[in-house]
C-alpha positions as semicolon CSV with decimal commas, in nm:
position;residue;x (nm);y (nm);z (nm)
1;M;14,397;14,753;7,411
2;L;14,191;14,484;7,564
3;F;13,838;14,422;7,419
4;Y;13,545;14,243;7,615
5;S;13,362;14,039;7,402
6;P;12,980;14,058;7,433
7;L;12,971;13,727;7,596
8;T;13,208;13,796;7,848
9;F;13,026;14,152;7,943
10;K;12,689;13,943;7,948
11;N;12,868;13,720;8,214
12;Y;13,006;14,029;8,399
13;L;12,657;14,164;8,425
14;F;12,522;13,811;8,531
15;K;12,748;13,805;8,776
16;A;12,749;14,109;8,881
17;F;12,352;14,112;8,945
18;G;12,339;13,781;9,055
19;K;12,594;13,915;9,353
20;I;12,309;14,222;9,425
21;G;12,066;13,966;9,439
22;S;12,259;13,718;9,680
23;A;12,364;13,999;9,873
24;A;11,932;14,153;9,875
25;M;11,794;13,790;9,988
26;R;12,059;13,704;10,213
27;F;12,018;14,055;10,402
28;P;11,649;14,147;10,345
29;A;11,576;14,363;10,594
30;V;11,843;14,563;10,519
31;T;11,770;14,596;10,234
32;L;11,488;14,669;10,226
33;S;11,543;14,965;10,519
34;A;11,763;15,079;10,230
35;V;11,501;15,119;10,023
36;A;11,261;15,236;10,227
37;A;11,469;15,544;10,309
38;F;11,506;15,585;9,983
39;V;11,130;15,634;9,897
40;F;11,083;15,836;10,191
41;V;11,361;16,067;10,010
42;L;11,136;16,086;9,665
43;V;10,835;16,146;9,855
44;Y;10,933;16,451;10,026
45;F;11,093;16,563;9,686
46;H;10,821;16,496;9,469
47;F;10,500;16,353;9,622
48;Y;10,439;16,501;9,937
49;Q;10,121;16,696;9,812
50;Y;9,946;16,334;9,771
51;F;9,955;16,254;10,180
52;E;9,790;16,470;10,461
53;V;10,111;16,481;10,649
54;S;10,380;16,695;10,736
55;R;10,697;16,700;10,488
56;R;10,877;16,666;10,791
57;Q;10,736;16,365;10,879
58;W;10,933;16,199;10,562
59;I;11,247;16,377;10,687
60;F;11,195;16,158;11,007
61;L;11,117;15,821;10,862
62;T;11,430;15,874;10,611
63;Y;11,599;15,860;10,945
64;E;11,448;15,578;11,045
65;G;11,505;15,366;10,734
66;I;11,917;15,460;10,796
67;V;11,882;15,342;11,142
68;G;11,730;15,044;11,035
69;I;12,012;14,947;10,826
70;S;12,240;14,885;11,133
71;M;12,007;14,776;11,340
72;Y;11,912;14,465;11,108
73;L;12,247;14,454;10,953
74;S;12,340;14,349;11,344
75;F;12,001;14,117;11,384
76;A;12,144;13,903;11,047
77;L;12,495;13,858;11,135
78;F;12,412;13,769;11,468
79;S;12,117;13,527;11,317
80;E;12,379;13,381;11,096
81;K;12,657;13,333;11,354
82;Y;12,438;13,149;11,573
83;Q;12,227;12,976;11,318
84;V;11,907;13,123;11,448
85;D;11,580;12,931;11,306
86;I;11,374;13,107;11,039
87;G;11,088;13,229;11,294
88;K;11,307;13,326;11,536
89;R;11,458;13,528;11,265
90;I;11,107;13,663;11,181
91;G;11,066;13,771;11,558
92;L;11,387;13,927;11,539
93;W;11,259;14,109;11,243
94;L;10,906;14,242;11,406
95;T;11,139;14,313;11,721
96;G;11,279;14,568;11,478
97;I;10,996;14,704;11,331
98;C;10,836;14,828;11,659
99;I;11,211;14,926;11,804
100;L;11,166;15,173;11,502
101;G;10,823;15,202;11,544
102;L;10,793;15,348;11,907
103;H;11,103;15,585;11,846
104;Y;10,925;15,746;11,599
105;Y;10,629;15,781;11,785
106;A;10,829;15,874;12,091
107;L;10,967;16,217;11,903
108;P;10,830;16,562;12,004
109;N;10,578;16,681;11,767
110;W;10,471;16,976;11,862
111;A;10,711;17,209;11,740
112;I;10,648;17,341;11,374
113;N;11,069;17,292;11,293
114;I;11,342;17,052;11,304
115;D;11,591;17,183;11,556
116;A;11,905;16,991;11,589
117;T;11,785;16,771;11,885
118;Y;11,635;16,597;11,622
119;F;11,968;16,512;11,459
120;L;12,084;16,377;11,795
121;R;11,804;16,187;11,847
122;F;11,887;15,947;11,571
123;F;12,242;16,003;11,527
124;T;12,272;15,805;11,880
125;F;12,001;15,562;11,786
126;W;12,231;15,491;11,465
127;V;12,552;15,442;11,651
128;I;12,392;15,250;11,898
129;F;12,314;14,975;11,652
130;T;12,672;15,033;11,457
131;L;12,838;14,951;11,749
132;L;12,663;14,673;11,780
133;I;12,768;14,552;11,499
134;T;13,087;14,577;11,587
135;F;13,078;14,301;11,859
136;V;12,790;14,080;11,787
137;V;12,964;13,817;11,590
138;F;13,287;13,801;11,800
139;Y;13,178;13,931;12,138
140;K;13,210;13,521;12,308
141;E;13,543;13,469;12,134
142;K;13,824;13,423;12,311
143;N;14,064;13,482;11,972
144;K;14,111;13,838;11,984
145;I;14,229;13,837;11,630
146;A;13,928;13,714;11,507
147;F;13,721;14,019;11,670
148;W;13,990;14,259;11,559
149;Q;14,016;14,134;11,175
150;F;13,598;14,106;11,174
151;N;13,610;14,495;11,247
152;Q;13,876;14,574;11,085
153;Y;13,739;14,456;10,775
154;I;13,435;14,590;10,792
155;F;13,547;14,919;10,860
156;I;13,747;14,883;10,518
157;Q;13,466;14,725;10,306
158;F;13,260;15,059;10,433
159;V;13,514;15,294;10,347
160;V;13,573;15,073;9,946
161;S;13,188;15,073;9,979
162;F;13,153;15,445;9,986
163;A;13,395;15,583;9,777
164;F;13,253;15,338;9,510
165;S;12,913;15,503;9,589
166;M;12,973;15,807;9,580
167;A;13,209;15,771;9,301
168;L;12,898;15,655;9,118
169;F;12,702;15,918;9,231
170;L;12,894;16,168;9,047
171;G;13,012;16,052;8,757
172;I;12,628;16,028;8,674
173;A;12,532;16,376;8,832
174;S;12,806;16,566;8,656
175;S;12,707;16,407;8,322
176;L;12,355;16,533;8,411
177;F;12,522;16,845;8,495
178;A;12,704;16,893;8,123
179;I;12,359;16,784;7,971
180;E;12,199;17,080;8,186
181;K;12,443;17,328;8,038
182;L;12,530;17,259;7,706
183;Y;12,148;17,208;7,620
184;D;12,034;17,497;7,810
185;L;11,787;17,254;8,043
186;Q;11,684;17,323;8,376
187;I;11,697;17,003;8,590
188;S;11,587;17,031;8,946
189;E;11,810;17,022;9,239
190;A;11,564;16,758;9,440
191;Y;11,675;16,484;9,135
192;Y;12,046;16,540;9,217
193;F;11,942;16,449;9,590
194;D;11,764;16,160;9,459
195;M;12,039;16,005;9,313
196;L;12,211;16,110;9,630
197;A;11,974;15,911;9,834
198;F;12,006;15,617;9,568
199;F;12,381;15,549;9,583
200;G;12,447;15,694;9,948
201;L;12,136;15,454;10,052
202;V;12,072;15,186;9,836
203;V;12,362;15,113;9,606
204;N;12,580;15,211;9,935
205;T;12,438;14,947;10,154
206;I;12,384;14,619;9,842
207;F;12,775;14,679;9,786
208;F;12,881;14,645;10,174
209;S;12,627;14,318;10,224
210;A;12,770;14,126;9,916
211;S;13,106;14,201;10,043
212;L;13,063;14,024;10,362
213;P;13,195;13,671;10,418
214;N;12,894;13,368;10,462
215;D;13,162;13,215;10,668
216;F;13,252;13,364;10,971
217;N;13,553;13,121;11,077
218;W;13,731;13,292;10,795
219;F;13,851;13,622;11,016
220;K;13,985;13,319;11,298
221;E;14,241;13,328;11,053
222;P;14,539;13,601;11,013
223;Q;14,453;13,758;10,667
224;S;14,610;13,932;10,425
225;F;14,409;14,271;10,465
226;R;14,631;14,472;10,676
227;R;14,858;14,715;10,476
228;P;14,589;14,933;10,362
229;L;14,487;15,003;10,649
230;R;14,819;15,027;10,815
231;L;14,955;15,298;10,531
232;F;14,549;15,511;10,599
233;I;14,634;15,512;10,972
234;Q;14,979;15,578;10,893
235;Y;14,942;15,868;10,609
236;V;14,559;16,013;10,670
237;L;14,480;15,903;11,037
238;L;14,800;16,013;11,246
239;P;14,847;16,314;11,088
240;I;14,487;16,455;11,090
241;L;14,540;16,357;11,485
242;L;14,834;16,543;11,488
243;I;14,740;16,864;11,346
244;Y;14,417;16,855;11,582
245;Y;14,631;16,802;11,875
246;I;14,809;17,061;11,782
247;I;14,562;17,291;11,789
248;L;14,375;17,187;12,070
249;I;14,710;17,180;12,321
250;V;14,801;17,539;12,170
251;Y;14,460;17,642;12,257
252;L;14,473;17,488;12,626
253;G;14,824;17,670;12,724
254;K;14,632;18,008;12,613
255;I;14,428;17,942;12,862
256;A;14,638;17,831;13,119
257;L;14,821;18,156;13,102
258;S;14,511;18,360;13,048
259;G;14,365;18,222;13,313
260;L;14,000;18,232;13,158
261;L;13,740;18,023;13,160
262;P;13,767;17,792;12,831
263;N;13,493;17,853;12,543
264;G;13,228;17,559;12,558
265;W;13,253;17,509;12,202
266;V;13,562;17,327;12,275
267;A;13,427;17,039;12,340
268;L;13,278;16,980;11,992
269;P;13,675;16,938;11,851
270;I;13,767;16,774;12,190
271;L;13,499;16,521;12,116
272;I;13,606;16,508;11,769
273;F;13,968;16,426;11,779
274;S;13,882;16,137;12,118
275;S;13,660;15,970;11,873
276;I;13,879;16,001;11,532
277;G;14,132;15,885;11,821
278;V;13,991;15,593;11,973
279;V;13,840;15,439;11,653
280;T;14,232;15,524;11,551
281;Y;14,395;15,346;11,862
282;Y;14,109;15,037;11,829
283;L;14,222;14,942;11,433
284;A;14,588;15,016;11,526
285;Y;14,660;14,769;11,835
286;P;14,712;14,470;11,712
287;L;14,998;14,631;11,425
288;S;15,152;14,756;11,706
289;Y;15,337;14,456;11,805
290;E;15,514;14,445;11,490
291;K;15,808;14,631;11,524
292;E;15,890;14,801;11,191
293;N;15,572;15,002;11,232
294;T;15,711;15,235;11,486
295;S;15,459;15,553;11,467
296;I;15,194;15,318;11,514
297;R;15,376;15,134;11,804
298;F;15,437;15,524;11,965
299;Y;15,095;15,617;11,876
300;V;14,962;15,294;12,106
301;S;15,162;15,352;12,393
302;K;15,120;15,722;12,453
303;F;14,769;15,835;12,277
304;F;14,567;15,771;12,631
305;Y;14,856;15,974;12,788
306;F;14,832;16,262;12,506
307;L;14,462;16,249;12,597
308;L;14,444;16,328;12,940
309;P;14,506;16,755;12,937
310;L;14,304;16,735;12,651
311;L;13,983;16,556;12,906
312;T;14,030;16,829;13,139
313;L;13,992;17,105;12,920
314;L;13,668;16,902;12,856
315;F;13,496;16,884;13,164
316;A;13,654;17,262;13,264
317;A;13,418;17,404;12,974
318;T;13,141;17,146;12,955
319;I;13,087;17,163;13,313
320;T;13,147;17,578;13,338
321;R;12,803;17,556;13,065
322;V;12,605;17,340;13,278
323;L;12,663;17,582;13,560
324;D;12,597;17,869;13,396
325;Y;12,300;17,740;13,158
326;G;12,170;17,386;13,293
327;L;12,212;17,088;13,129
328;T;12,104;16,998;12,778
329;E;12,137;16,681;12,576
330;Y;12,418;16,813;12,407
331;R;12,611;16,888;12,781
332;Y;12,510;16,532;12,887
333;L;12,680;16,348;12,590
334;G;12,975;16,555;12,636
335;L;13,020;16,482;13,002
336;L;12,880;16,141;12,925
337;L;13,161;16,066;12,657
338;G;13,426;16,231;12,861
339;I;13,361;16,008;13,187
340;W;13,378;15,745;12,946
341;L;13,701;15,793;12,766
342;A;13,854;15,926;13,112
343;V;13,772;15,545;13,226
344;V;13,883;15,366;12,939
345;A;14,221;15,612;12,954
346;I;14,270;15,530;13,307
347;Y;14,222;15,124;13,265
348;T;14,452;15,089;13,071
349;I;14,742;15,356;13,150
350;V;14,674;15,146;13,470
351;K;14,644;14,773;13,344
352;K;14,924;14,805;13,099
353;E;14,670;14,615;12,792
354;T;14,411;14,658;12,602
355;S;14,054;14,478;12,618
356;L;13,922;14,603;12,250
357;V;13,580;14,440;12,326
358;L;13,553;14,661;12,588
359;F;13,560;14,966;12,409
360;P;13,224;14,937;12,155
361;V;13,073;14,690;12,443
362;S;13,075;14,963;12,710
363;L;12,986;15,248;12,468
364;F;12,706;15,019;12,311
365;L;12,543;15,036;12,666
366;L;12,625;15,372;12,858
367;L;12,482;15,549;12,497
368;F;12,186;15,270;12,507
369;L;12,136;15,423;12,911
370;A;12,165;15,745;12,796
371;S;11,845;15,751;12,561
372;V;11,617;15,563;12,774
373;G;11,458;15,600;13,112
374;P;11,419;15,915;13,369
375;W;11,830;15,940;13,412
376;G;11,845;15,955;13,049
377;M;12,002;16,285;12,852
378;Y;11,609;16,351;12,747
379;Q;11,489;16,336;13,049
380;L;11,744;16,468;13,249
381;S;11,822;16,780;13,062
382;A;11,417;16,880;13,103
383;R;11,421;16,874;13,438
384;S;11,753;17,030;13,444
385;Q;11,600;17,315;13,288
386;F;11,301;17,329;13,538
387;L;11,523;17,367;13,772
388;R;11,691;17,642;13,647
389;L;11,432;17,833;13,626
390;N;11,298;17,794;13,989
391;S;11,604;17,870;14,081
392;M;11,635;18,191;13,848
393;L;11,276;18,300;13,942
394;Q;11,359;18,264;14,349
395;Q;11,652;18,493;14,331
396;E;11,402;18,723;14,171
397;N;11,212;18,684;14,469
398;L;10,941;18,557;14,230
399;I;10,846;18,300;14,437
400;E;10,555;18,312;14,730
401;N;10,492;18,034;14,925
402;K;10,627;17,778;14,643
403;L;10,430;17,953;14,364
404;L;10,485;18,226;14,107
405;S;10,396;18,520;14,186
406;V;10,256;18,649;13,817
407;K;10,227;19,004;13,942
408;K;10,562;19,057;14,126
409;L;10,697;18,955;13,778
410;Q;10,510;19,153;13,567
411;L;10,599;19,428;13,765
412;N;10,958;19,313;13,797
413;L;11,037;19,179;13,455
414;T;11,376;19,317;13,284
415;D;11,439;19,229;12,908
416;S;11,723;18,988;13,030
417;L;11,508;18,792;13,200
418;A;11,231;18,786;12,985
419;A;11,475;18,653;12,727
420;E;11,590;18,350;12,987
421;I;11,260;18,276;13,071
422;G;11,133;18,257;12,748
423;S;11,429;18,009;12,619
424;I;11,408;17,771;12,879
425;N;11,017;17,772;12,818
426;K;11,052;17,705;12,478
427;Y;11,329;17,446;12,526
428;L;11,057;17,251;12,777
429;F;10,779;17,306;12,477
430;Y;10,956;17,150;12,191
431;R;11,052;16,869;12,451
432;E;10,661;16,842;12,526
433;R;10,770;16,893;12,870
434;I;10,661;17,224;12,971
435;D;10,456;17,008;13,226
436;L;10,703;17,029;13,451
437;V;10,651;17,382;13,512
438;Y;10,352;17,265;13,690
439;P;10,469;17,253;14,075
440;I;10,554;17,666;14,061
441;L;10,215;17,738;13,878
442;A;9,902;17,824;14,060
443;E;9,573;17,634;13,946
444;A;9,477;17,893;13,706
445;E;9,810;17,872;13,534
446;K;9,833;17,544;13,559
447;K;9,501;17,507;13,339
448;K;9,684;17,723;13,050
449;I;9,957;17,407;13,032
450;D;9,621;17,227;12,982
451;S;9,524;17,384;12,725
452;I;9,836;17,359;12,517
453;K;9,803;17,037;12,563
454;M;9,415;16,990;12,446
455;S;9,501;17,231;12,183
456;D;9,486;17,207;11,779
457;N;9,692;17,469;11,728
458;K;9,982;17,398;11,987
459;I;10,159;17,753;11,948
460;Y;9,918;17,910;11,940
461;A;9,798;17,806;12,320
462;F;10,163;17,793;12,421
463;N;10,197;18,205;12,313
464;A;9,916;18,267;12,508
465;F;10,069;18,072;12,829
466;L;10,399;18,276;12,770
467;K;10,220;18,600;12,761
468;S;9,949;18,540;13,021
469;T;10,161;18,394;13,323
470;F;10,485;18,541;13,259
471;S;10,426;18,845;13,077
472;L;10,673;18,741;12,784
473;P;10,620;18,996;12,497
474;E;10,577;18,903;12,125
475;K;10,922;18,869;12,046
476;E;10,997;18,563;12,308
477;H;10,751;18,441;12,133
478;L;10,740;18,102;11,917
479;P;10,648;18,214;11,523
480;D;10,303;18,127;11,452
481;Y;10,231;18,027;11,154
482;R;10,065;17,739;10,852
483;R;10,193;17,616;10,516
484;F;9,973;17,537;10,265
485;H;10,057;17,404;9,964
486;F;9,785;17,432;9,635
487;Y;9,840;17,154;9,368
488;A;9,619;17,109;9,051
489;N;9,501;16,779;9,004
490;D;9,383;16,798;8,610
491;L;9,718;16,825;8,484
492;D;9,684;16,516;8,297
493;S;9,356;16,659;8,130
494;L;9,496;17,007;8,065
495;S;9,423;17,211;7,820
496;I;9,567;17,617;7,735
497;D;9,406;17,858;7,521
498;V;9,786;18,023;7,387
499;S;9,648;18,232;7,108
500;P;9,653;18,553;7,260
501;Y;10,002;18,488;7,372
502;K;10,358;18,489;7,194
503;K;10,550;18,356;7,435
504;M;10,531;18,053;7,660
505;Q;10,764;17,881;7,964
506;F;10,755;17,716;8,292
507;L;10,932;17,813;8,531
508;N;10,995;17,634;8,900
509;F;11,056;17,882;9,217
510;D;11,319;17,612;9,355
511;N;11,520;17,607;9,075
512;L;11,557;17,906;8,931
513;E;11,845;18,084;8,727
514;V;12,001;18,405;8,887
515;D;11,890;18,621;8,590
516;T;11,531;18,579;8,609
517;N;11,265;18,831;8,583
518;F;11,102;18,723;8,839
519;Y;11,088;18,770;9,167
520;M;10,891;18,703;9,478
521;R;10,834;18,964;9,797
522;G;10,594;18,881;10,017
523;D;10,237;18,807;9,899
524;T;10,320;18,931;9,555
525;L;10,485;18,777;9,259
526;C;10,630;19,052;9,016
527;Y;10,797;18,987;8,700
528;V;11,031;19,279;8,514
529;H;11,102;19,281;8,144
530;K;11,006;19,571;7,980
531;D;10,805;19,756;8,249
532;K;10,674;19,582;8,645
533;L;10,420;19,359;8,686
534;C;10,317;19,264;9,009
535;Y;10,049;18,976;9,116
536;P;9,889;19,094;9,491
537;I;9,800;18,742;9,566
538;F;9,695;18,770;9,932
539;P;9,357;18,835;9,891
540;Y;9,273;18,561;9,592
541;L;9,430;18,335;9,847
542;D;9,186;18,371;10,116
543;S;8,907;18,334;9,904
544;L;9,046;18,052;9,734
545;T;9,102;17,884;10,066
546;A;8,790;17,974;10,147
547;F;8,613;17,841;9,852
548;H;8,813;17,504;9,908
549;F;8,743;17,469;10,335
550;A;8,370;17,618;10,292
551;S;8,481;17,836;10,574
552;A;8,755;18,129;10,601
553;D;8,793;18,089;10,997
554;W;9,140;17,932;11,018
555;D;9,162;17,824;11,339
556;D;8,884;17,612;11,273
557;F;9,113;17,381;11,092
558;I;9,345;17,076;11,255
559;Y;9,667;17,275;11,328
560;D;9,986;17,150;11,117
561;D;10,296;17,256;10,971
562;Y;10,178;17,171;10,618
563;V;9,823;17,170;10,454
564;N;9,781;17,005;10,103
565;V;9,516;17,144;9,900
566;P;9,389;16,987;9,604
567;S;9,266;17,236;9,292
568;R;9,155;17,242;8,951
569;M;9,431;17,435;8,734
570;N;9,127;17,695;8,685
571;Y;9,136;17,778;8,985
572;L;9,539;17,863;8,996
573;K;9,523;18,118;8,698
574;F;9,605;18,495;8,741
575;T;9,586;18,797;8,510
576;D;9,687;19,100;8,524
577;T;9,484;19,352;8,492
578;R;9,567;19,471;8,080
579;K;9,559;19,127;8,024
580;K;9,918;19,082;7,789
581;T;10,027;18,811;8,053
582;Q;9,903;18,515;8,282
583;I;10,005;18,281;8,511
584;L;9,896;17,967;8,575
585;F;10,009;17,791;8,872
586;T;10,057;17,406;8,887
587;D;10,157;17,403;9,198
588;F;10,252;17,652;9,503
589;G;10,300;17,709;9,865
590;Y;10,299;17,986;10,120
591;R;10,284;18,064;10,467
592;R;10,019;18,252;10,646
593;N;10,146;18,411;10,966
594;A;9,983;18,470;11,346
595;D;9,914;18,863;11,163
596;S;9,745;18,703;10,843
597;S;9,987;18,812;10,643
598;I;10,131;18,603;10,346
599;S;10,467;18,528;10,226
600;L;10,501;18,314;9,907
601;E;10,734;18,008;9,975
602;N;10,714;17,813;9,673
603;A;10,566;17,801;9,317
604;S;10,571;17,643;8,972
605;F;10,371;17,763;8,694
606;Y;10,335;17,865;8,374
607;F;10,435;18,230;8,228
608;F;10,237;18,339;7,941
609;E;10,293;18,703;7,773
């Protein structure tokens, strides 16, 4: 057995922390972005009550931090390669802050929920800067081997650093889970997310940064790290691609035989297959020159031929959806990627050679152009949806003298038409482009759109617009509610008289066991043991809120989806009528709907009985 002396272990620690410190100093902006993203996760789960901003804003800030990791890494690699002086590096750092800040403040902020479009905005932004990393160092190099070896290296190191970080997370998380079960403890799920964020963002970033060589000329010489990549391609990527291809080609055959139009969702697996396929082609291309790699040689020589039939299926599915339901960001992106793949495939087949730098550079430019300007996916999709609305109203003869006839719409409105009108208007509202409806509205109706922009409660104003202008029923309106979070701000000086009670327990409704005796139902918190005790909280919440805001008029408050209210523990106490039990809240969150109903969402409290 091999034993390490304390001195050897000490040297190991010094060496490990030395590498971490060197990586952090070498890439300070990258490290700070990772740390900032982790801190935003902590605030979201644990400290949001101390900030008068929506919790979802911390999610957006976390996304910006993740994007900042890729962006600042590309800036740092460029600066090192071309020996940019410290003044210009600081200028790049400040430019990066401006880019992230402008992107953050450009996000639509009218909606109260986070839909998939927000994820698409950040994911596209992240992909753009990740692509920049792949060619920012060797975009001028004539030596193809340096360009390819650099990308091979960062791909392998990312996989290794991610595996290392996740192994650490799983090891520590499983240890905590064992402690939780063996010692009958309750550990909030939030702490597991904290660890996942720490290892996935901070540890992964520093570990990856520390693995990057200081001398980029190292990539100009043939390296010995090809074999692991070759094995990964042959025994992982190629089998996955084969399975995907068989599934998709069988579906294509089914469509051809039946003569039916393809399902719109088929575009997603085709794009996943194409993405994995292009990355595999990109990594495997130089290996195809080695005669013993027959499977890789076959793949590289035939991949784009096999891809063309699937691209026809992609275009058929996407164009069908666009013609039926108009353009959206996802359909725009599907068409754009399909066109890019078709151009690259035809170019490679005709030229019978590949310029590897063409892949990331061309995709980088396309995604960048698609994300900005009136031709971009966000602006063009919104205009497409308005044109669809206008066309729909004209087909129903509801447009007179180029303006919407509100009276005629009221008489001819059907459920299906109401659903379509509501869907398009909500789409435009969520993207803060409801003003696109201006051209088909009379002056009185235009003022209602202006009232949406000026209103503190934009959802309320938007629902009023839908009701008065388009006569849409309430089921087509947006949900209108406010979230309130009350929390005790005197926990440090808390003093409780427990003498009347025999038992005390602390409960958190974010992390309750299945067999708990508590449950929440609407505006009522119930406890079931020998008998059933319920605490109706609704009347108390109105008076509590009126006390803190000195007004019971909720419409006077600035509209937001989340409002934090600090309170004293003494005000957050509930006692049942027989005084056998008592609930003392440390914090609780609830939703107050437009119809004044209350729905408890989470709560942490001491329970005495």
